[in-house]
Coordinates of C-alpha atoms in Angstrom, one line a residue:
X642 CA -30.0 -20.5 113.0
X643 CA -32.3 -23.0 114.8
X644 CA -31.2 -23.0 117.9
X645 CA -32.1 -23.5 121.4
X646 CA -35.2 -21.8 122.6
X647 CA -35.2 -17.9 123.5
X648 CA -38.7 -18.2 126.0
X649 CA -37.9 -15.9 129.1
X650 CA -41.0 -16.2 131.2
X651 CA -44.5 -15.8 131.5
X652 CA -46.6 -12.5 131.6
X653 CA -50.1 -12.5 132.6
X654 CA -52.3 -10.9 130.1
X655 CA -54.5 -9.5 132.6
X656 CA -51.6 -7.1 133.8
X657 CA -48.2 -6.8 131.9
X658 CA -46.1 -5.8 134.4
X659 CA -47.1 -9.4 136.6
X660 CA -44.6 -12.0 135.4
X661 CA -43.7 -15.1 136.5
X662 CA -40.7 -17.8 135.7
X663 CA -41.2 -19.8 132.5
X664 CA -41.4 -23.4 134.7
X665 CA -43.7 -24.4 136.0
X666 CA -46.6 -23.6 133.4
X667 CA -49.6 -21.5 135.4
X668 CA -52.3 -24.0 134.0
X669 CA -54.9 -22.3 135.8
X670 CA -54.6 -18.8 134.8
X671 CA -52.6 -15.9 136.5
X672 CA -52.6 -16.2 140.2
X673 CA -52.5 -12.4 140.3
X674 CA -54.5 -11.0 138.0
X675 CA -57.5 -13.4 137.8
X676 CA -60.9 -13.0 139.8
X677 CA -63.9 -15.0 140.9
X678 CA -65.6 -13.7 137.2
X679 CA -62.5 -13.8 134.5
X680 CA -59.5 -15.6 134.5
X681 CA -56.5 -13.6 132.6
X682 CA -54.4 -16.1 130.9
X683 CA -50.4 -16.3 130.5
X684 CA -48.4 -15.5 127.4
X685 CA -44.6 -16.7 126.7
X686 CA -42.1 -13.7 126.5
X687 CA -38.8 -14.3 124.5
X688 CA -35.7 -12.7 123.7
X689 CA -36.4 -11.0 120.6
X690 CA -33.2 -9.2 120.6
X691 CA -31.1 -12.9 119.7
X692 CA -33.6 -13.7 117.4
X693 CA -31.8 -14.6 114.0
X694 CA -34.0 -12.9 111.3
X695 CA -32.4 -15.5 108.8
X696 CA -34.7 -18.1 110.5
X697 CA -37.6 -16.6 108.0
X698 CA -36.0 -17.6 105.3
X699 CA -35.9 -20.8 105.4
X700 CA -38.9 -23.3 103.8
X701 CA -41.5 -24.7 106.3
X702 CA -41.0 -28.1 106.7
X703 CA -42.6 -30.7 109.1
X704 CA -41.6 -30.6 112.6
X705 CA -42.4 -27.1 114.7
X706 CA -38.3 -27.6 115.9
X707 CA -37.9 -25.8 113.0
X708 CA -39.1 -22.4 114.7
X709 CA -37.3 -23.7 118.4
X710 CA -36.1 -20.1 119.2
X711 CA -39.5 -18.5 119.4
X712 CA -40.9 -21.7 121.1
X713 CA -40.7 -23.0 124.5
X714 CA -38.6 -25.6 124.6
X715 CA -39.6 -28.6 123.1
X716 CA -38.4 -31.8 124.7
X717 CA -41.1 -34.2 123.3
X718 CA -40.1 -35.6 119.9
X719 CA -42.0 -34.7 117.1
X720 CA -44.9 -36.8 114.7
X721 CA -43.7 -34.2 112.0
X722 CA -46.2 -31.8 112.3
X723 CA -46.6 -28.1 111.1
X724 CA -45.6 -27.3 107.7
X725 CA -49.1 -28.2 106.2
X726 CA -50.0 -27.2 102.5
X727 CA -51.5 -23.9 101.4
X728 CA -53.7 -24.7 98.7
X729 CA -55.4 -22.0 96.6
X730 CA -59.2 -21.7 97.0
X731 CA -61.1 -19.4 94.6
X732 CA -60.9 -16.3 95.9
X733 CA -59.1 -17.3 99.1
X734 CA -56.0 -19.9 100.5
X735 CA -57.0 -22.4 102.6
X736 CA -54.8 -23.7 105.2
X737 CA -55.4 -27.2 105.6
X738 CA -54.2 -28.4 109.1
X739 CA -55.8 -31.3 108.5
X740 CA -52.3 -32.8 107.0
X741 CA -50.9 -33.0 110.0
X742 CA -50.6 -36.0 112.2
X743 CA -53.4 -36.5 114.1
X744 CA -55.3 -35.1 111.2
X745 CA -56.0 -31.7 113.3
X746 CA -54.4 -28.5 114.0
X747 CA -54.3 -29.3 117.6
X748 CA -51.0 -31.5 117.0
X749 CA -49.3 -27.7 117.4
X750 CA -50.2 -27.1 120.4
X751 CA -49.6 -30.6 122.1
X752 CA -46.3 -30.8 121.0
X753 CA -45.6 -27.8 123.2
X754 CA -47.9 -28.6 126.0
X755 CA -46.4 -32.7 126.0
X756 CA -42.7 -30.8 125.9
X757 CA -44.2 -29.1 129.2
X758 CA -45.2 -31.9 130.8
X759 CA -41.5 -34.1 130.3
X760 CA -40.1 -30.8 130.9
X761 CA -42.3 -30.4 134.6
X762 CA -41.1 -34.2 135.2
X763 CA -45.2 -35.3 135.4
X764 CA -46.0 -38.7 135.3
X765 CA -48.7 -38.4 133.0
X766 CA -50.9 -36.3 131.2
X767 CA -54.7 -35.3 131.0
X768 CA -56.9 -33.7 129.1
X769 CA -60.7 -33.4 128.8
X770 CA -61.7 -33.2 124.8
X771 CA -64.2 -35.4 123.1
X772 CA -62.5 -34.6 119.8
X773 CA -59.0 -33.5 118.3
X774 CA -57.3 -32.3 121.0
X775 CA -57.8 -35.5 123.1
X776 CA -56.6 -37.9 120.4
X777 CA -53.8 -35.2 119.4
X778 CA -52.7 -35.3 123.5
X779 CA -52.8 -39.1 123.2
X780 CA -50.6 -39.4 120.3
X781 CA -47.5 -37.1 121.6
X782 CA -47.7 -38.4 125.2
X783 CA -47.0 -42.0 123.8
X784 CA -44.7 -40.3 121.3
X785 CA -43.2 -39.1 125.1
X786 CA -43.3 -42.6 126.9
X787 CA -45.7 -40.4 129.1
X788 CA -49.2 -42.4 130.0
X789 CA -52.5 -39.8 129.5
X790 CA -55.9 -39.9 130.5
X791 CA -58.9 -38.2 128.0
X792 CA -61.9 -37.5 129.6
X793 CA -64.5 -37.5 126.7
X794 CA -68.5 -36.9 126.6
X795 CA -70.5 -39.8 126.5
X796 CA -71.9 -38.6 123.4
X797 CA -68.5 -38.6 121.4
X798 CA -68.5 -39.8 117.9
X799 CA -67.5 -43.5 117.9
X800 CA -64.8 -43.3 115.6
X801 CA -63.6 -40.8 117.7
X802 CA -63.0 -42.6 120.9
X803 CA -61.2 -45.7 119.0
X804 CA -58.8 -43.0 117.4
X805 CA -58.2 -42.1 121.2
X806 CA -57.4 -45.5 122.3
X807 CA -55.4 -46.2 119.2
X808 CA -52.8 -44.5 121.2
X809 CA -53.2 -46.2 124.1
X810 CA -55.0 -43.3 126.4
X811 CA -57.0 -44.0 129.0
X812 CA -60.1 -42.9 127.9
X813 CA -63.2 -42.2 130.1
X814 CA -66.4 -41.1 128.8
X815 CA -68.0 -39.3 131.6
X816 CA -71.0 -36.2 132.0
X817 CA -69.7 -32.8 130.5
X818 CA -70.2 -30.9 133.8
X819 CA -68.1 -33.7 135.7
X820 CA -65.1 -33.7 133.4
X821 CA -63.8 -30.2 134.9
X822 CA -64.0 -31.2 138.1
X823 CA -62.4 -34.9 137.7
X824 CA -60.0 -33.1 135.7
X825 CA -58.5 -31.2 138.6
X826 CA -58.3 -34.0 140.6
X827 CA -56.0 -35.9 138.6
X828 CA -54.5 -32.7 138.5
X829 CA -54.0 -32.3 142.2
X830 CA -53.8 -36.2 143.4
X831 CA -51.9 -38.1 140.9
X832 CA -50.0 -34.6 139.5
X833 CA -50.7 -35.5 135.9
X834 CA -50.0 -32.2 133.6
X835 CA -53.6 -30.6 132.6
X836 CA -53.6 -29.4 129.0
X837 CA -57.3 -28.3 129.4
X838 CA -58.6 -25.5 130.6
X839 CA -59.6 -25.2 134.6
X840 CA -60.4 -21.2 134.7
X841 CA -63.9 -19.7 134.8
X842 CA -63.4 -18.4 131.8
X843 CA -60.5 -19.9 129.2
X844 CA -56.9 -19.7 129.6
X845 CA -55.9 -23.9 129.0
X846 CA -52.7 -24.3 128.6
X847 CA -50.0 -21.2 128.5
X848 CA -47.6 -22.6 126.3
X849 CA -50.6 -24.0 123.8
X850 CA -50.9 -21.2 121.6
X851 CA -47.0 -20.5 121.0
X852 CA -47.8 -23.7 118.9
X853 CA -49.6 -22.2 117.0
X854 CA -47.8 -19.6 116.0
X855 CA -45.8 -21.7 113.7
X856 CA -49.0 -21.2 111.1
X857 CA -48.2 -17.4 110.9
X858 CA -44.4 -18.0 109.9
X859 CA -45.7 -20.9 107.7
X860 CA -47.9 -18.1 105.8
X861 CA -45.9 -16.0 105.6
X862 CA -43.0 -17.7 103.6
X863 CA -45.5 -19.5 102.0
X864 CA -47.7 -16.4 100.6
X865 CA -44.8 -14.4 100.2
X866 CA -46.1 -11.8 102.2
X867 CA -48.6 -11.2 105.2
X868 CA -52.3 -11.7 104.4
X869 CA -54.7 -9.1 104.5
X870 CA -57.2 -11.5 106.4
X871 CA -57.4 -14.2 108.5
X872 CA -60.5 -16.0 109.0
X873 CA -60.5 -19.1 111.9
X874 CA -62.2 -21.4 113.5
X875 CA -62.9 -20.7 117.1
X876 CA -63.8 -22.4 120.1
X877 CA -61.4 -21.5 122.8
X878 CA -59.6 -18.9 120.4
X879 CA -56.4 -20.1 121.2
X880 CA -55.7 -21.1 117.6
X881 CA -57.0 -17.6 116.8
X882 CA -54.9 -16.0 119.4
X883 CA -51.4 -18.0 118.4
X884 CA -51.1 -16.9 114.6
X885 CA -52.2 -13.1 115.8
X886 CA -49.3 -13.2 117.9
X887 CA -47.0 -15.1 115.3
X888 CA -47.6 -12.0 113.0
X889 CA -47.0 -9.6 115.4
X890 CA -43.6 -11.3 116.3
X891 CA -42.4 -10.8 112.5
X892 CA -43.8 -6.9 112.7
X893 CA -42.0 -6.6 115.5
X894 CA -38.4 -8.3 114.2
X895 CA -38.8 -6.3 111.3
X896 CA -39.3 -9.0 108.9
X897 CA -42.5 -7.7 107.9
X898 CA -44.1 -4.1 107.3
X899 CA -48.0 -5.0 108.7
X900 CA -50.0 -7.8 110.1
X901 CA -53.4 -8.9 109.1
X902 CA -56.8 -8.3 110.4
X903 CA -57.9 -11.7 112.5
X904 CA -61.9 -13.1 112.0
X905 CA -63.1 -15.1 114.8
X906 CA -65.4 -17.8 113.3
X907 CA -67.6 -19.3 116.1
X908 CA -71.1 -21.2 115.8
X909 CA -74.4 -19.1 116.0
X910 CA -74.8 -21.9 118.8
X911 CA -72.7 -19.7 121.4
X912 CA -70.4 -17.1 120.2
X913 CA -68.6 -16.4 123.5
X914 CA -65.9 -14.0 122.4
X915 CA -68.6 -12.0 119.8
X916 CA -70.3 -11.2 123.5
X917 CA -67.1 -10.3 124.8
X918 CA -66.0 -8.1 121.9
X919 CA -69.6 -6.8 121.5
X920 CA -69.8 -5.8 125.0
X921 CA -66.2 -4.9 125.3
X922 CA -65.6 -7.0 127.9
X923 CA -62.1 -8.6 128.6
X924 CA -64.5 -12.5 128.4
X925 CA -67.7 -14.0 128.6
X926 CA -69.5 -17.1 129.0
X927 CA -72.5 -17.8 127.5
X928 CA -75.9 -19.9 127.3
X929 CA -74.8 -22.7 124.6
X930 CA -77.8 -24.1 122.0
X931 CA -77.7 -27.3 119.6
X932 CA -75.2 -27.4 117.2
X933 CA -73.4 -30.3 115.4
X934 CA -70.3 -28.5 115.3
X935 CA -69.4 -30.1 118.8
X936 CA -65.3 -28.7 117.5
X937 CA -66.2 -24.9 117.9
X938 CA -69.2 -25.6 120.8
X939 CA -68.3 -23.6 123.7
X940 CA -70.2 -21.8 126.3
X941 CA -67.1 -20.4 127.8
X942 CA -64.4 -17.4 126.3
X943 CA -61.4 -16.1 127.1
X944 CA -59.4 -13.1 126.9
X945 CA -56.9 -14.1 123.8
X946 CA -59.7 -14.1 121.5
X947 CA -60.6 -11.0 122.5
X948 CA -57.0 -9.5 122.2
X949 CA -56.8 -10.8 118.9
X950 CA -59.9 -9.4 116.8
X951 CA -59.8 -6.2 119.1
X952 CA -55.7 -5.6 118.4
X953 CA -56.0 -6.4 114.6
X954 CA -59.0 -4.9 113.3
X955 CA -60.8 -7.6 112.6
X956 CA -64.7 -8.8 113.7
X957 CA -66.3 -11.7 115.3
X958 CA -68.5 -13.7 112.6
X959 CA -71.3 -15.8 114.2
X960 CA -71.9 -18.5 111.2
X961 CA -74.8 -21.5 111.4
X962 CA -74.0 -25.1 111.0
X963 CA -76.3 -24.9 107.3
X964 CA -73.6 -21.9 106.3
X965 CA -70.8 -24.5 107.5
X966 CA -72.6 -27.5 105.8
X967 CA -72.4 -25.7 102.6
X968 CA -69.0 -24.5 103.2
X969 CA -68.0 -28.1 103.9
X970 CA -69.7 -29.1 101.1
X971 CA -67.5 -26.3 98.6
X972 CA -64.2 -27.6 100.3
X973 CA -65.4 -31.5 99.7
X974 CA -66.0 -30.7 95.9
X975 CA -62.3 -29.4 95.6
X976 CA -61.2 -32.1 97.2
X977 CA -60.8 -31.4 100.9
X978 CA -62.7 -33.0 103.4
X979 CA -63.1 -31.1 106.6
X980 CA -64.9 -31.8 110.2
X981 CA -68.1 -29.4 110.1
X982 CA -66.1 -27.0 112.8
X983 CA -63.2 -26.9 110.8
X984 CA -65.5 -25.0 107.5
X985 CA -66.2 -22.7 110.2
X986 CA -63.3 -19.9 108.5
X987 CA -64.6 -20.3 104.8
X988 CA -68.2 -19.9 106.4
X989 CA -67.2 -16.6 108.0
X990 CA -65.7 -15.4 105.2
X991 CA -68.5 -16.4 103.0
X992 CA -71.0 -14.5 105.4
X993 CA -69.0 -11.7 105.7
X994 CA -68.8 -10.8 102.1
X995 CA -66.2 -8.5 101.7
X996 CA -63.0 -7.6 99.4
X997 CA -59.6 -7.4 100.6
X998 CA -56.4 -5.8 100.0
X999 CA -54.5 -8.6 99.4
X1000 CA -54.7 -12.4 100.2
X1001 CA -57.4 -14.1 102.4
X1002 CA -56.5 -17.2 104.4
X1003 CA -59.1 -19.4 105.6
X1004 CA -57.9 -21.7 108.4
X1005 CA -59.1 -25.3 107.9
X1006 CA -58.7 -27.5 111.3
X1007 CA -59.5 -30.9 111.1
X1008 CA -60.1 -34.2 109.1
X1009 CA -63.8 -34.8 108.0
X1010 CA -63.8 -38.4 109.5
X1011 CA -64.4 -36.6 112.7
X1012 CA -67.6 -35.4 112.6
X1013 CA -70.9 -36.6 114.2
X1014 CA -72.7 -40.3 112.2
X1015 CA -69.0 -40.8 110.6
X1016 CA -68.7 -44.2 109.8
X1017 CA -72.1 -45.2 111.2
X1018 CA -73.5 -45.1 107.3
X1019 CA -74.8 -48.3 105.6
X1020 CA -74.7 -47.8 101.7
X1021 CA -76.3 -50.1 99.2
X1022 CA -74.5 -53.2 97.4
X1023 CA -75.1 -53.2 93.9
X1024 CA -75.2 -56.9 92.8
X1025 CA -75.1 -56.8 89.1
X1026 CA -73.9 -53.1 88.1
X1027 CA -74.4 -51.4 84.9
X1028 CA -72.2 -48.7 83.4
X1029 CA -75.3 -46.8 84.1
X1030 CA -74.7 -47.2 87.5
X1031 CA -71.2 -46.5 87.5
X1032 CA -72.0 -42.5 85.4
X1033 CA -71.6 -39.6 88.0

């Protein structure tokens, strides 16, 4: 049932009826569609008519070749990621990506993008991230034999950058606004394979959130049924955009009867795709303030995010880094530690306040050892203890 992968092409999601060949990857939006203002981004089109519906009924497991007919094709070997635990919550399931193995749902998505990259025969690969997505690009390109280059911000958390060169990476800590434009030039001089975005407004990586899809099948089998909601972090909203479309791809093989309202989750800091959505624009960029929640921190949208909540019914929920504090806080207590961005899902859902018809998923992204001041702590030494010391 596994198979070899069923990806067709590319279609710009600016214009349907503009396609392109699958190879190579349009990393910097669709040549056709895009303007000066907003970039339209690419999506993967498959051959849903050879798709083996006996491929949902098999267990999630680790290692996203499990799903290879509704993925581009992955040549990269796997770290075993994907088939991360669904652990009840309350009143809600929480998805914790953190188990996979970079610690961070981004481990999806670069196990696609790296199987680009061998696929496009590119020396190398770069990517500009201060966080998870850096060290997750890191890890699969050595996984790959392929060398990559991170650029992070100078203001990285420490722990951070020795996770990225743990891997070997060339890592670079440079000014935010000159990490786009180095970017492109290792791009265009040394033809390393960008798997960051370069667009005006987002579109990364095409084959990113196909990645990602792999959390919709996962809930699926794993709930039993579709959720009513889906509540998820959001930065670039390709994550948010990925398991929209992987529930839409089981409406539409007829393995399920609905799909679930999507909740983007993004910091009160920014909030990009609320403007979009709000205005009904198709993007938007927008004036970014102080936030710790560096994970979800973006001044720039994209289109995906906007097809997602729009298409499904759902809402954009703006949430501040006290609500994800105490949201962290709640998961710590049950014994899940989560990066301040990835709360960002139970935060929204805990603003939003609102029954469901059926199970609530909250997305959780990313290992708590990531945040800002981690491991810069000094606690006390207790040099002769007493038991009460020792009482919580």
């Amino acid at each position: 049932m596994n198979g070899p992968s069923l990806a067709l092409r590319q279609r710009s999601m600016g214009d349907l009826s503009a396609e392109f060949p699958l190879f190579p990857p349009l990393t910097r939006g669709c040549p056709k569609t895009s303007t000066d203002e907003i970039a339209f981004p690419l999506d993967v089109v498959y051959d849903y008519a050879k798709v083996d519906r006996r491929l949902f009924e098999q267990a999630p497991g680790p290692d996203l070749a499990r799903w290879s007919p509704l993925l581009p094709p992955l040549d990269a070997p796997t770290l075993g990621e994907g088939g991360t635990p669904l652990v009840p919550f309350g009143d809600v399931h929480v998805k914790d990506e953190s188990r996979n193995p970079t610690w961070s749902h981004k481990d999806r998505l670069n196990r696609v993008a790296v199987s680009a990259a061998l696929a496009s025969g590119a020396p190398g690969v770069v990517v500009a991230s201060s966080g998870n997505h850096g060290a997750s690009a890191a890890a699969y390109a050595a996984r790959a034999g392929l060398p990559a280059i991170v650029l992070a911000s100078a203001d990285s958390p420490p722990a951070v950058q020795a996770f990225l060169r743990a891997y070997g990476a060339k890592v670079v800590s440079v000014p935010g606004e000159k990490r786009w434009p180095l970017l492109r030039e290792i791009v265009d001089r040394l033809g390393y394979h960008p798997v960051s975005n370069q667009t005006v407004t987002h579109t990364g990586h095409p084959f990113g959130p196909e990645g990602y899809k792999t959390i919709a099948y996962e809930l699926f089998l794993q709930l039993g049924e579709v959720p009513a909601a889906v509540f998820t972090p959001t930065g670039y909203a390709e994550l948010l955009y990925g398991v929209w479309k992987g529930f839409t791809e089981l409406h539409l093989l007829g393995v399920t009867e609905r799909t679930p309202r999507m909740f983007s989750c993004e910091t009160a800091a920014g909030g990009p795709h609320a403007k979009a959505l709000a205005a009904g624009l198709p993007a938007a960029v927008v004036e970014l303030g102080p936030t710790d929640a560096y994970g979800v921190a973006g001044s720039v949208g994209g289109h995906r995010g906007v097809v997602a909540v729009r298409d499904s019914g759902g809402e954009a929920v703006l949430v501040t880094d006290e609500e994800m504090r105490r949201a962290q806080r709640e998961l710590a207590r049950a014994g899940l530690w989560q990066e301040l961005s990835g709360t960002a899902g139970l935060a929204g859902h805990r603003r939003l306040r609102r029954d469901f018809d059926g199970p609530v998923v909250c997305i959780a992204t990313s290992s708590g050892f990531k945040d800002l001041g981690v491991g810069g702590e000094r606690y006390p030494v207790l040099e002769d203890p007493t038991l009460d010391d020792l009482i919580p």
